[in-house]
mmCIF file of C-alpha atoms in Angstrom:
data_model
loop_
_atom_site.group_PDB
_atom_site.id
_atom_site.type_symbol
_atom_site.label_atom_id
_atom_site.label_comp_id
_atom_site.label_asym_id
_atom_site.label_seq_id
_atom_site.Cartn_x
_atom_site.Cartn_y
_atom_site.Cartn_z
ATOM 1 C CA GLN A 7 21.574 13.865 16.204
ATOM 2 C CA GLN A 8 21.214 12.931 12.564
ATOM 3 C CA GLN A 9 24.933 12.352 12.056
ATOM 4 C CA VAL A 10 26.778 9.107 11.671
ATOM 5 C CA LYS A 11 30.461 9.448 12.503
ATOM 6 C CA GLN A 12 32.808 7.143 10.621
ATOM 7 C CA SER A 13 36.470 6.360 11.162
ATOM 8 C CA PRO A 14 39.128 6.045 9.983
ATOM 9 C CA GLN A 15 39.061 8.290 6.937
ATOM 10 C CA SER A 16 41.517 5.995 5.183
ATOM 11 C CA LEU A 17 42.981 2.597 5.892
ATOM 12 C CA ILE A 18 45.816 0.548 4.443
ATOM 13 C CA VAL A 19 45.804 -3.161 5.175
ATOM 14 C CA GLN A 20 48.038 -5.922 3.941
ATOM 15 C CA LYS A 21 46.544 -8.750 1.934
ATOM 16 C CA GLY A 22 45.190 -11.365 4.285
ATOM 17 C CA GLY A 23 44.775 -8.922 7.149
ATOM 18 C CA ILE A 24 41.633 -7.726 8.901
ATOM 19 C CA SER A 25 40.131 -4.372 7.949
ATOM 20 C CA ILE A 26 38.020 -2.668 10.593
ATOM 21 C CA ILE A 27 35.881 0.405 10.029
ATOM 22 C CA ASN A 28 33.917 1.986 12.842
ATOM 23 C CA CYS A 29 30.758 4.069 12.980
ATOM 24 C CA ALA A 30 28.932 5.777 15.813
ATOM 25 C CA TYR A 31 25.523 7.390 15.985
ATOM 26 C CA GLU A 32 23.495 9.438 18.452
ATOM 27 C CA ASN A 33 19.897 8.998 17.406
ATOM 28 C CA THR A 34 18.389 6.047 19.271
ATOM 29 C CA ALA A 35 15.533 5.926 16.757
ATOM 30 C CA PHE A 36 17.883 4.512 14.119
ATOM 31 C CA ASP A 37 17.085 0.856 13.588
ATOM 32 C CA TYR A 38 18.667 -0.118 10.288
ATOM 33 C CA PHE A 39 22.392 0.061 9.627
ATOM 34 C CA PRO A 40 23.657 -0.772 6.139
ATOM 35 C CA TRP A 41 27.160 -0.648 4.737
ATOM 36 C CA TYR A 42 27.725 0.426 1.159
ATOM 37 C CA GLN A 43 30.801 -0.326 -0.934
ATOM 38 C CA GLN A 44 31.918 1.979 -3.725
ATOM 39 C CA PHE A 45 34.571 1.109 -6.286
ATOM 40 C CA PRO A 46 36.304 3.924 -8.194
ATOM 41 C CA GLY A 47 34.117 5.259 -10.975
ATOM 42 C CA LYS A 48 31.049 3.340 -9.788
ATOM 43 C CA GLY A 49 28.019 4.049 -7.665
ATOM 44 C CA PRO A 50 27.773 2.734 -4.099
ATOM 45 C CA ALA A 51 26.250 -0.722 -3.677
ATOM 46 C CA LEU A 52 24.800 -2.377 -0.598
ATOM 47 C CA LEU A 53 27.327 -4.721 0.976
ATOM 48 C CA ILE A 54 25.706 -5.896 4.194
ATOM 49 C CA ALA A 55 23.174 -4.548 6.672
ATOM 50 C CA ILE A 56 22.068 -5.186 10.254
ATOM 51 C CA ARG A 57 19.098 -4.411 12.488
ATOM 52 C CA PRO A 58 19.625 -3.901 16.228
ATOM 53 C CA ASP A 59 17.887 -7.124 17.243
ATOM 54 C CA VAL A 60 21.185 -8.943 16.648
ATOM 55 C CA SER A 61 24.724 -8.066 17.715
ATOM 56 C CA GLU A 62 26.484 -9.539 14.731
ATOM 57 C CA LYS A 63 25.816 -10.402 11.120
ATOM 58 C CA LYS A 64 28.217 -12.271 8.900
ATOM 59 C CA GLU A 65 28.197 -12.687 5.154
ATOM 60 C CA GLY A 66 31.266 -14.426 3.819
ATOM 61 C CA ARG A 67 34.339 -12.428 4.812
ATOM 62 C CA PHE A 68 32.258 -9.413 5.867
ATOM 63 C CA THR A 69 30.900 -9.052 9.399
ATOM 64 C CA ILE A 70 28.978 -6.252 11.065
ATOM 65 C CA SER A 71 29.342 -5.991 14.821
ATOM 66 C CA PHE A 72 26.673 -3.933 16.549
ATOM 67 C CA ASN A 73 26.784 -2.507 20.077
ATOM 68 C CA LYS A 74 23.396 -0.991 20.858
ATOM 69 C CA SER A 75 24.315 0.361 24.285
ATOM 70 C CA ALA A 76 27.389 2.132 22.933
ATOM 71 C CA LYS A 77 25.551 3.203 19.784
ATOM 72 C CA GLN A 78 28.371 1.904 17.649
ATOM 73 C CA PHE A 79 28.691 -0.529 14.785
ATOM 74 C CA SER A 80 31.639 -1.694 12.784
ATOM 75 C CA LEU A 81 32.517 -3.531 9.610
ATOM 76 C CA HIS A 82 35.149 -6.234 9.720
ATOM 77 C CA ILE A 83 36.651 -7.581 6.522
ATOM 78 C CA MET A 84 38.489 -10.816 7.187
ATOM 79 C CA ASP A 85 41.285 -12.036 4.922
ATOM 80 C CA SER A 86 41.270 -8.690 3.111
ATOM 81 C CA GLN A 87 42.002 -8.897 -0.612
ATOM 82 C CA PRO A 88 43.221 -6.293 -3.117
ATOM 83 C CA GLY A 89 39.781 -6.540 -4.739
ATOM 84 C CA ASP A 90 38.286 -5.172 -1.525
ATOM 85 C CA SER A 91 40.038 -1.844 -2.147
ATOM 86 C CA ALA A 92 37.161 0.621 -2.287
ATOM 87 C CA THR A 93 35.422 3.320 -0.295
ATOM 88 C CA TYR A 94 33.087 2.047 2.404
ATOM 89 C CA PHE A 95 30.161 4.020 3.779
ATOM 90 C CA CYS A 96 28.188 3.189 6.861
ATOM 91 C CA ALA A 97 24.648 4.512 7.035
ATOM 92 C CA ALA A 98 21.650 4.549 9.321
ATOM 93 C CA THR A 99 17.935 5.161 9.203
ATOM 94 C CA GLY A 100 14.861 4.562 11.288
ATOM 95 C CA ASN A 101 11.258 3.613 10.716
ATOM 96 C CA THR A 102 9.752 6.728 12.206
ATOM 97 C CA GLY A 103 9.512 9.258 9.431
ATOM 98 C CA PHE A 104 13.171 9.360 8.484
ATOM 99 C CA GLN A 105 12.653 8.775 4.786
ATOM 100 C CA LYS A 106 16.374 8.898 4.060
ATOM 101 C CA LEU A 107 19.642 7.155 4.784
ATOM 102 C CA VAL A 108 22.132 9.129 6.840
ATOM 103 C CA PHE A 109 25.566 8.291 5.463
ATOM 104 C CA GLY A 110 28.902 8.355 7.228
ATOM 105 C CA THR A 111 31.786 10.253 5.677
ATOM 106 C CA GLY A 112 33.362 7.193 4.064
ATOM 107 C CA THR A 113 36.565 5.196 4.535
ATOM 108 C CA ARG A 114 38.968 4.637 1.684
ATOM 109 C CA LEU A 115 40.407 1.141 2.058
ATOM 110 C CA LEU A 116 43.524 0.075 0.233
ATOM 111 C CA VAL A 117 44.565 -3.554 0.499
ATOM 112 C CA SER A 118 48.185 -3.928 -0.520
ATOM 113 C CA PRO A 119 49.238 -7.112 -2.342
ATOM 114 C CA ASP B 2 20.244 -5.050 -18.107
ATOM 115 C CA THR B 3 21.142 -1.848 -16.305
ATOM 116 C CA ALA B 4 19.031 -1.371 -13.195
ATOM 117 C CA VAL B 5 19.612 2.365 -12.700
ATOM 118 C CA SER B 6 21.015 4.297 -15.626
ATOM 119 C CA GLN B 7 22.075 7.911 -15.935
ATOM 120 C CA THR B 8 22.892 10.121 -18.867
ATOM 121 C CA PRO B 9 25.240 11.658 -19.592
ATOM 122 C CA LYS B 10 28.142 9.941 -17.872
ATOM 123 C CA TYR B 11 30.349 13.014 -18.214
ATOM 124 C CA LEU B 12 29.335 16.635 -18.479
ATOM 125 C CA VAL B 13 31.795 19.486 -18.981
ATOM 126 C CA THR B 14 30.291 22.936 -19.249
ATOM 127 C CA GLN B 15 30.897 26.603 -18.662
ATOM 128 C CA MET B 16 29.783 28.603 -15.648
ATOM 129 C CA GLY B 17 26.365 30.099 -16.118
ATOM 130 C CA ASN B 18 25.062 27.393 -18.424
ATOM 131 C CA ASP B 19 21.962 25.292 -17.796
ATOM 132 C CA LYS B 20 22.216 21.513 -17.964
ATOM 133 C CA SER B 21 20.111 18.425 -17.279
ATOM 134 C CA ILE B 22 20.923 14.932 -16.071
ATOM 135 C CA LYS B 23 18.521 12.085 -16.723
ATOM 136 C CA CYS B 24 17.924 8.973 -14.655
ATOM 137 C CA GLU B 25 15.891 5.871 -15.367
ATOM 138 C CA GLN B 26 15.321 2.743 -13.295
ATOM 139 C CA ASN B 27 13.865 -0.523 -14.544
ATOM 140 C CA LEU B 28 13.468 -2.122 -11.118
ATOM 141 C CA GLY B 29 9.850 -1.144 -10.636
ATOM 142 C CA HIS B 30 10.777 0.893 -7.570
ATOM 143 C CA ASP B 31 8.561 3.587 -6.099
ATOM 144 C CA THR B 32 11.269 5.855 -4.682
ATOM 145 C CA MET B 33 14.069 7.666 -6.450
ATOM 146 C CA TYR B 34 16.851 9.928 -5.166
ATOM 147 C CA TRP B 35 19.499 12.376 -6.267
ATOM 148 C CA TYR B 36 22.798 12.476 -4.375
ATOM 149 C CA LYS B 37 25.807 14.737 -4.754
ATOM 150 C CA GLN B 38 29.275 13.337 -4.065
ATOM 151 C CA ASP B 39 32.034 15.904 -3.723
ATOM 152 C CA SER B 40 35.755 15.496 -4.221
ATOM 153 C CA LYS B 41 36.142 14.228 -0.640
ATOM 154 C CA LYS B 42 33.656 11.460 -1.404
ATOM 155 C CA PHE B 43 30.985 12.846 0.920
ATOM 156 C CA LEU B 44 27.573 11.567 -0.162
ATOM 157 C CA LYS B 45 24.851 14.124 0.330
ATOM 158 C CA ILE B 46 21.205 13.548 -0.459
ATOM 159 C CA MET B 47 19.594 16.303 -2.494
ATOM 160 C CA PHE B 48 16.105 15.123 -3.374
ATOM 161 C CA SER B 49 13.843 12.149 -2.990
ATOM 162 C CA TYR B 50 10.660 11.299 -4.871
ATOM 163 C CA ASN B 51 8.111 8.682 -3.923
ATOM 164 C CA ASN B 52 5.510 7.810 -6.531
ATOM 165 C CA LYS B 53 6.366 11.017 -8.391
ATOM 166 C CA GLU B 54 5.852 13.116 -5.271
ATOM 167 C CA LEU B 55 8.717 15.169 -3.846
ATOM 168 C CA ILE B 56 9.330 14.061 -0.266
ATOM 169 C CA ILE B 57 12.847 15.270 0.480
ATOM 170 C CA ASN B 58 14.394 18.584 -0.532
ATOM 171 C CA GLU B 59 17.603 18.998 1.405
ATOM 172 C CA THR B 60 18.389 22.722 1.445
ATOM 173 C CA VAL B 61 19.526 22.603 -2.130
ATOM 174 C CA PRO B 62 19.773 25.921 -4.027
ATOM 175 C CA ASN B 63 16.707 26.511 -6.131
ATOM 176 C CA ARG B 64 18.931 26.468 -9.204
ATOM 177 C CA PHE B 65 18.486 22.710 -8.896
ATOM 178 C CA SER B 66 15.093 21.454 -9.965
ATOM 179 C CA PRO B 67 14.157 17.775 -10.040
ATOM 180 C CA LYS B 68 11.371 16.463 -12.198
ATOM 181 C CA SER B 69 9.760 13.046 -12.113
ATOM 182 C CA PRO B 70 7.602 12.481 -15.193
ATOM 183 C CA ASP B 71 6.794 8.955 -14.005
ATOM 184 C CA LYS B 72 7.915 6.492 -11.339
ATOM 185 C CA ALA B 73 10.739 5.161 -13.499
ATOM 186 C CA HIS B 74 12.352 8.503 -14.293
ATOM 187 C CA LEU B 75 13.857 11.279 -12.238
ATOM 188 C CA ASN B 76 15.663 14.107 -13.981
ATOM 189 C CA LEU B 77 17.758 16.889 -12.515
ATOM 190 C CA HIS B 78 17.941 20.292 -14.142
ATOM 191 C CA ILE B 79 20.564 22.775 -13.012
ATOM 192 C CA ASN B 80 20.359 26.453 -13.907
ATOM 193 C CA SER B 81 23.185 28.976 -13.900
ATOM 194 C CA LEU B 82 25.900 26.441 -13.134
ATOM 195 C CA GLU B 83 28.591 27.473 -10.657
ATOM 196 C CA LEU B 84 32.111 26.184 -10.068
ATOM 197 C CA GLY B 85 30.980 24.636 -6.785
ATOM 198 C CA ASP B 86 28.484 22.457 -8.607
ATOM 199 C CA SER B 87 31.354 20.345 -9.926
ATOM 200 C CA ALA B 88 30.827 16.902 -8.425
ATOM 201 C CA VAL B 89 29.552 13.439 -9.203
ATOM 202 C CA TYR B 90 25.762 13.223 -9.149
ATOM 203 C CA PHE B 91 24.216 9.856 -8.374
ATOM 204 C CA CYS B 92 20.695 8.769 -8.968
ATOM 205 C CA ALA B 93 19.365 5.933 -6.811
ATOM 206 C CA SER B 94 16.144 4.051 -6.354
ATOM 207 C CA SER B 95 14.550 1.878 -3.705
ATOM 208 C CA GLN B 96 11.409 -0.183 -3.481
ATOM 209 C CA GLY B 97 10.178 1.744 -0.486
ATOM 210 C CA LEU B 98 11.133 4.695 1.612
ATOM 211 C CA ALA B 99 14.293 4.592 3.687
ATOM 212 C CA GLY B 100 13.217 3.572 7.132
ATOM 213 C CA SER B 101 10.529 1.176 5.958
ATOM 214 C CA SER B 102 11.043 -1.772 8.225
ATOM 215 C CA TRP B 103 10.079 -4.439 5.743
ATOM 216 C CA GLY B 104 13.363 -4.363 3.859
ATOM 217 C CA GLY B 105 12.446 -2.191 0.943
ATOM 218 C CA GLU B 106 14.927 0.464 1.827
ATOM 219 C CA THR B 107 17.945 -0.890 -0.043
ATOM 220 C CA GLN B 108 19.051 1.809 -2.430
ATOM 221 C CA TYR B 109 20.391 0.933 -5.855
ATOM 222 C CA PHE B 110 22.711 3.554 -7.277
ATOM 223 C CA GLY B 111 23.361 4.494 -10.857
ATOM 224 C CA PRO B 112 26.887 4.834 -12.268
ATOM 225 C CA GLY B 113 27.009 8.581 -11.654
ATOM 226 C CA THR B 114 27.323 11.682 -13.800
ATOM 227 C CA ARG B 115 30.615 13.509 -13.492
ATOM 228 C CA LEU B 116 29.946 17.208 -13.816
ATOM 229 C CA LEU B 117 32.792 19.650 -14.305
ATOM 230 C CA VAL B 118 31.993 23.349 -14.419
ATOM 231 C CA LEU B 119 34.731 25.517 -15.907
#
């Protein structure tokens, strides 16, 4: 119940295309869903996050879509650029004694020029 | 100014040795974490401290011992290193606990310490 399942494991997208990464969870007590971006040799950094009171959040080319009934959320990267090539982690937590982020297994995105 | 810093950046050592990794944050955060990232990029939380108090200990072998001398520092000492300890270790900090609904749960990661046990 604590797991967050992430797919795909790796993704190759052409420059200008749309990258889509999906995550699913079981625990209905989760109420905060961040995405972290990690470049090679660096630590992960918060990219964008959503709470379940909205179904979508957009920041620039990055959008989170959230489906509460399906217990799924996804990251969409519009107009993907080579500089977006990184590993992306979804995560989840809740406000009832969780005390930690539960991370997905990561998606390695490569945007080809 | 580095928000979360770790030393050393690289650590190569022999099996059986004891080593320490240091972490410092200058963000004024109350909560600090240690994560282990393996070769498949899986991020696994090891420990979490809030106001110098241990709050998460995730079934980590007792060869690993965290120490928080103050809120800004969290060190990780590893005894009797094993081949399987080879990984990247990340320190992170957040203003509040994960799950705090007021937005203090964003975690800021350090650059990582790459540990190779030979």
